[in-house]
Structure formats: C-alpha cells, structure tokens
Amino acid sequence: ERPSQDAQVRVRRTDVWGQLAQVQRARGQLDEADRHLSNAVNSLTELVDAGEAGGVVHCVEALREAQASLGQVCVQKEDYERAEKLYLAAFSRAPEGHGEAASEGAK
C-alpha cells in the first residue's frame, strides 16, 4: 500500500511542478521553468518505467504533457536540439516513447 501512496504523492508533485513552470514561463523565468519541468519529466519517467503508478495511462499522458511543455521552454531558450528530442518523445506513437529520449531531453 505504501509504494502506491508514494507514487500518488510523486504524481501530485509533478502536477505542482508543471503549474509552477507555467507561471515561471509566463514571467520569463525560463531557467526555473526548465528546472521544474525537467524534474517532472524525470519523476514521471521513473514512475512509468518502474510500473509504480497506479494509473499508468494517466502517468504516460502526464509525462507526454510535461515533455511537450519542456520542449516549448527549450524553444524559447533556443535549445532546438533538446526541444526536438522532447517533442519526439512526447508525440511518439510507441508506448516506449517516454524512455531514453525523455530522460535525455530532461537533462
């Protein structure tokens, strides 16, 4: 029961990071938005890869949203190579689209 609760807390934390990143991005604080979204992508990737998330489908969708948002921040920062990796991971049709490219792009 505890691992499931820990996973739920981690998922909720990623939601908060995403909301913080939206505010920071709107204020032009792109490095801070990048940091929060990178944390969200890394955490969600770990949860999905470990199969710890109770709602894996929700986590995969949240991961894709975080990757796409981080990709937008990277475009604003003119880091186009990293943005491309994140977009490819986010919009990949294969369920494995969250793996290597996700953690690579979040660095």
Coordinates of N, CA and C in Angstrom, one line a residue:
E1 N 0.8 -1.2 0.0 CA 0.0 0.0 0.0 C 0.9 1.3 0.0
R2 N 1.9 1.2 0.7 CA 2.8 2.4 0.8 C 3.4 2.8 -0.5
P3 N 4.0 1.9 -1.4 CA 4.5 2.3 -2.6 C 3.5 3.1 -3.5
S4 N 2.2 2.6 -3.5 CA 1.2 3.2 -4.2 C 0.9 4.7 -3.8
Q5 N 1.0 4.9 -2.4 CA 0.8 6.2 -1.9 C 2.0 7.1 -2.3
D6 N 3.2 6.5 -2.2 CA 4.3 7.3 -2.6 C 4.2 7.7 -4.1
A7 N 3.8 6.8 -4.9 CA 3.6 7.1 -6.3 C 2.6 8.2 -6.5
Q8 N 1.5 8.2 -5.8 CA 0.5 9.2 -5.9 C 1.0 10.6 -5.4
V9 N 1.8 10.6 -4.4 CA 2.4 11.8 -4.0 C 3.4 12.4 -5.0
R10 N 4.2 11.5 -5.6 CA 5.1 11.9 -6.7 C 4.3 12.4 -7.9
V11 N 3.2 11.8 -8.3 CA 2.4 12.3 -9.4 C 1.9 13.7 -9.1
R12 N 1.4 13.8 -7.9 CA 0.8 15.1 -7.5 C 1.9 16.2 -7.5
R13 N 3.1 15.8 -7.0 CA 4.2 16.8 -7.0 C 4.6 17.2 -8.5
T14 N 4.5 16.3 -9.4 CA 4.8 16.7 -10.8 C 3.7 17.6 -11.3
D15 N 2.5 17.5 -10.9 CA 1.4 18.4 -11.3 C 1.8 19.8 -10.7
V16 N 2.2 19.9 -9.5 CA 2.6 21.2 -8.9 C 3.8 21.8 -9.7
W17 N 4.8 21.0 -10.0 CA 5.9 21.5 -10.8 C 5.5 22.0 -12.1
G18 N 4.5 21.4 -12.7 CA 4.0 21.8 -14.0 C 3.3 23.2 -13.9
Q19 N 2.5 23.3 -12.8 CA 1.8 24.6 -12.6 C 2.8 25.7 -12.3
L20 N 3.8 25.4 -11.5 CA 4.9 26.4 -11.2 C 5.6 26.8 -12.5
A21 N 5.9 25.8 -13.3 CA 6.6 26.1 -14.6 C 5.8 27.0 -15.5
Q22 N 4.4 26.9 -15.5 CA 3.6 27.7 -16.3 C 3.7 29.2 -15.9
V23 N 3.7 29.4 -14.6 CA 3.8 30.7 -14.0 C 5.2 31.3 -14.3
Q24 N 6.2 30.5 -14.1 CA 7.5 31.0 -14.3 C 7.8 31.3 -15.8
R25 N 7.2 30.5 -16.7 CA 7.4 30.7 -18.1 C 6.7 32.0 -18.5
A26 N 5.5 32.2 -18.0 CA 4.8 33.5 -18.3 C 5.5 34.7 -17.8
R27 N 6.3 34.5 -16.8 CA 7.1 35.7 -16.2 C 8.5 35.8 -16.8
G28 N 8.8 34.9 -17.8 CA 10.1 34.9 -18.4 C 11.2 34.2 -17.7
Q29 N 10.8 33.5 -16.6 CA 11.8 32.8 -15.8 C 12.0 31.4 -16.4
L30 N 12.7 31.4 -17.6 CA 12.8 30.1 -18.3 C 13.7 29.1 -17.7
D31 N 14.7 29.5 -17.0 CA 15.6 28.5 -16.3 C 14.9 27.8 -15.2
E32 N 14.1 28.6 -14.5 CA 13.3 28.0 -13.4 C 12.2 27.0 -13.9
A33 N 11.5 27.5 -15.0 CA 10.5 26.6 -15.6 C 11.2 25.3 -16.1
D34 N 12.3 25.5 -16.7 CA 13.1 24.3 -17.2 C 13.4 23.3 -16.1
R35 N 13.8 23.9 -15.0 CA 14.2 23.0 -13.8 C 13.0 22.3 -13.3
H36 N 11.9 22.9 -13.1 CA 10.7 22.2 -12.6 C 10.1 21.2 -13.6
L37 N 10.1 21.6 -14.9 CA 9.6 20.6 -15.9 C 10.6 19.4 -16.1
S38 N 11.9 19.7 -16.0 CA 12.8 18.6 -16.0 C 12.6 17.6 -14.9
N39 N 12.4 18.2 -13.7 CA 12.1 17.3 -12.5 C 10.9 16.5 -12.7
A40 N 9.8 17.1 -13.3 CA 8.6 16.4 -13.6 C 8.8 15.3 -14.6
V41 N 9.5 15.6 -15.7 CA 9.7 14.6 -16.7 C 10.5 13.4 -16.1
N42 N 11.6 13.7 -15.3 CA 12.4 12.6 -14.7 C 11.6 11.8 -13.8
S43 N 10.8 12.4 -12.9 CA 10.0 11.7 -11.9 C 8.9 10.8 -12.6
L44 N 8.2 11.4 -13.6 CA 7.2 10.6 -14.3 C 7.8 9.5 -15.1
T45 N 9.0 9.7 -15.7 CA 9.7 8.7 -16.4 C 10.0 7.5 -15.5
E46 N 10.5 7.8 -14.3 CA 10.8 6.8 -13.3 C 9.6 6.0 -12.9
L47 N 8.5 6.7 -12.7 CA 7.2 6.0 -12.3 C 6.7 5.1 -13.4
V48 N 6.7 5.6 -14.6 CA 6.2 4.8 -15.7 C 7.1 3.6 -16.0
D49 N 8.4 3.8 -16.0 CA 9.3 2.7 -16.2 C 9.3 1.7 -15.2
A50 N 9.1 2.1 -13.9 CA 9.0 1.1 -12.8 C 7.6 0.5 -12.7
G51 N 6.6 1.0 -13.4 CA 5.3 0.5 -13.3 C 4.7 0.8 -11.9
E52 N 5.2 1.8 -11.2 CA 4.7 2.1 -9.9 C 3.4 2.9 -9.9
A53 N 3.2 3.5 -11.0 CA 2.0 4.4 -11.0 C 0.7 3.6 -11.1
G54 N -0.2 3.9 -10.2 CA -1.5 3.2 -10.2 C -2.2 3.4 -11.5
G55 N -2.3 4.7 -11.9 CA -2.9 5.0 -13.2 C -1.8 5.2 -14.2
V56 N -1.3 4.1 -14.8 CA -0.2 4.2 -15.7 C -0.6 5.1 -16.9
V57 N -1.8 4.9 -17.4 CA -2.2 5.7 -18.5 C -2.2 7.1 -18.2
H58 N -2.7 7.5 -17.0 CA -2.6 8.9 -16.6 C -1.2 9.4 -16.6
C59 N -0.3 8.6 -16.0 CA 1.1 9.0 -15.9 C 1.8 9.1 -17.3
V60 N 1.4 8.3 -18.2 CA 2.0 8.4 -19.5 C 1.5 9.7 -20.2
E61 N 0.3 10.0 -20.0 CA -0.3 11.2 -20.6 C 0.4 12.4 -19.9
A62 N 0.5 12.4 -18.6 CA 1.1 13.5 -17.8 C 2.6 13.6 -18.3
L63 N 3.3 12.5 -18.5 CA 4.7 12.6 -19.0 C 4.7 13.3 -20.4
R64 N 3.8 12.9 -21.2 CA 3.8 13.5 -22.6 C 3.6 15.0 -22.5
E65 N 2.7 15.4 -21.6 CA 2.4 16.8 -21.5 C 3.6 17.6 -20.9
A66 N 4.2 17.0 -19.9 CA 5.4 17.6 -19.4 C 6.6 17.7 -20.4
Q67 N 6.7 16.6 -21.2 CA 7.8 16.7 -22.2 C 7.5 17.8 -23.3
A68 N 6.2 17.9 -23.7 CA 5.8 18.9 -24.6 C 6.0 20.3 -24.1
S69 N 5.6 20.5 -22.8 CA 5.8 21.8 -22.2 C 7.3 22.1 -22.0
L70 N 8.1 21.2 -21.7 CA 9.5 21.4 -21.6 C 10.1 21.7 -22.9
G71 N 9.6 21.0 -24.0 CA 10.0 21.3 -25.3 C 9.7 22.8 -25.7
Q72 N 8.6 23.3 -25.3 CA 8.2 24.7 -25.6 C 9.2 25.6 -24.9
V73 N 9.6 25.3 -23.6 CA 10.5 26.1 -22.9 C 11.9 26.1 -23.6
C74 N 12.3 24.9 -24.1 CA 13.5 24.8 -24.8 C 13.5 25.6 -26.1
V75 N 12.4 25.7 -26.8 CA 12.3 26.5 -28.0 C 12.5 28.0 -27.6
Q76 N 11.9 28.4 -26.5 CA 12.0 29.8 -26.1 C 13.5 30.1 -25.7
K77 N 14.2 29.1 -25.2 CA 15.6 29.2 -24.8 C 16.5 29.0 -26.0
E78 N 15.9 28.7 -27.1 CA 16.7 28.5 -28.4 C 17.5 27.2 -28.3
D79 N 17.1 26.3 -27.5 CA 17.8 25.0 -27.4 C 17.0 24.0 -28.3
Y80 N 17.1 24.1 -29.6 CA 16.3 23.4 -30.5 C 16.6 21.9 -30.5
E81 N 17.8 21.5 -30.4 CA 18.1 20.1 -30.4 C 17.4 19.4 -29.2
R82 N 17.5 19.9 -28.1 CA 16.8 19.4 -26.9 C 15.3 19.4 -27.1
A83 N 14.8 20.5 -27.6 CA 13.3 20.6 -27.9 C 12.9 19.5 -28.8
E84 N 13.7 19.2 -29.8 CA 13.3 18.2 -30.8 C 13.2 16.8 -30.1
K85 N 14.2 16.5 -29.3 CA 14.2 15.2 -28.6 C 12.9 15.1 -27.7
L86 N 12.6 16.2 -27.0 CA 11.4 16.1 -26.1 C 10.1 16.0 -26.9
Y87 N 10.0 16.7 -28.0 CA 8.8 16.6 -28.9 C 8.7 15.2 -29.5
L88 N 9.8 14.6 -29.9 CA 9.8 13.2 -30.4 C 9.3 12.3 -29.4
A89 N 9.8 12.4 -28.2 CA 9.4 11.5 -27.1 C 8.0 11.7 -26.7
A90 N 7.5 13.0 -26.7 CA 6.1 13.3 -26.3 C 5.1 12.8 -27.3
F91 N 5.5 12.9 -28.6 CA 4.5 12.6 -29.6 C 4.7 11.3 -30.4
S92 N 5.6 10.5 -29.8 CA 5.9 9.2 -30.4 C 4.7 8.3 -30.2
R93 N 4.4 7.6 -31.2 CA 3.2 6.7 -31.1 C 3.5 5.5 -30.2
A94 N 4.7 5.0 -30.2 CA 5.0 3.8 -29.4 C 4.9 4.1 -27.9
P95 N 4.4 3.2 -27.1 CA 4.3 3.4 -25.7 C 5.7 3.6 -25.1
E96 N 6.7 3.1 -25.7 CA 8.1 3.3 -25.2 C 8.6 4.7 -25.4
G97 N 7.8 5.6 -26.0 CA 8.3 6.9 -26.3 C 8.7 7.8 -25.2
H98 N 8.5 7.3 -24.0 CA 8.9 8.0 -22.8 C 10.3 7.7 -22.3
G99 N 10.9 6.7 -22.8 CA 12.1 6.1 -22.3 C 13.4 7.0 -22.4
E100 N 14.3 6.5 -23.2 CA 15.6 7.2 -23.4 C 15.5 8.6 -23.8
A101 N 14.7 8.9 -24.7 CA 14.6 10.3 -25.2 C 14.1 11.2 -24.1
A102 N 13.2 10.7 -23.3 CA 12.7 11.6 -22.2 C 13.7 12.0 -21.2
S103 N 14.4 11.0 -20.7 CA 15.5 11.3 -19.7 C 16.6 12.1 -20.3
E104 N 16.9 11.8 -21.6 CA 18.0 12.5 -22.3 C 17.6 14.0 -22.4
G105 N 16.4 14.2 -22.8 CA 15.9 15.6 -23.1 C 15.8 16.4 -21.8
A106 N 15.5 15.7 -20.7 CA 15.3 16.4 -19.5 C 16.6 16.9 -18.8
K107 N 17.7 16.5 -19.3 CA 19.0 16.8 -18.7 C 19.3 18.3 -19.0

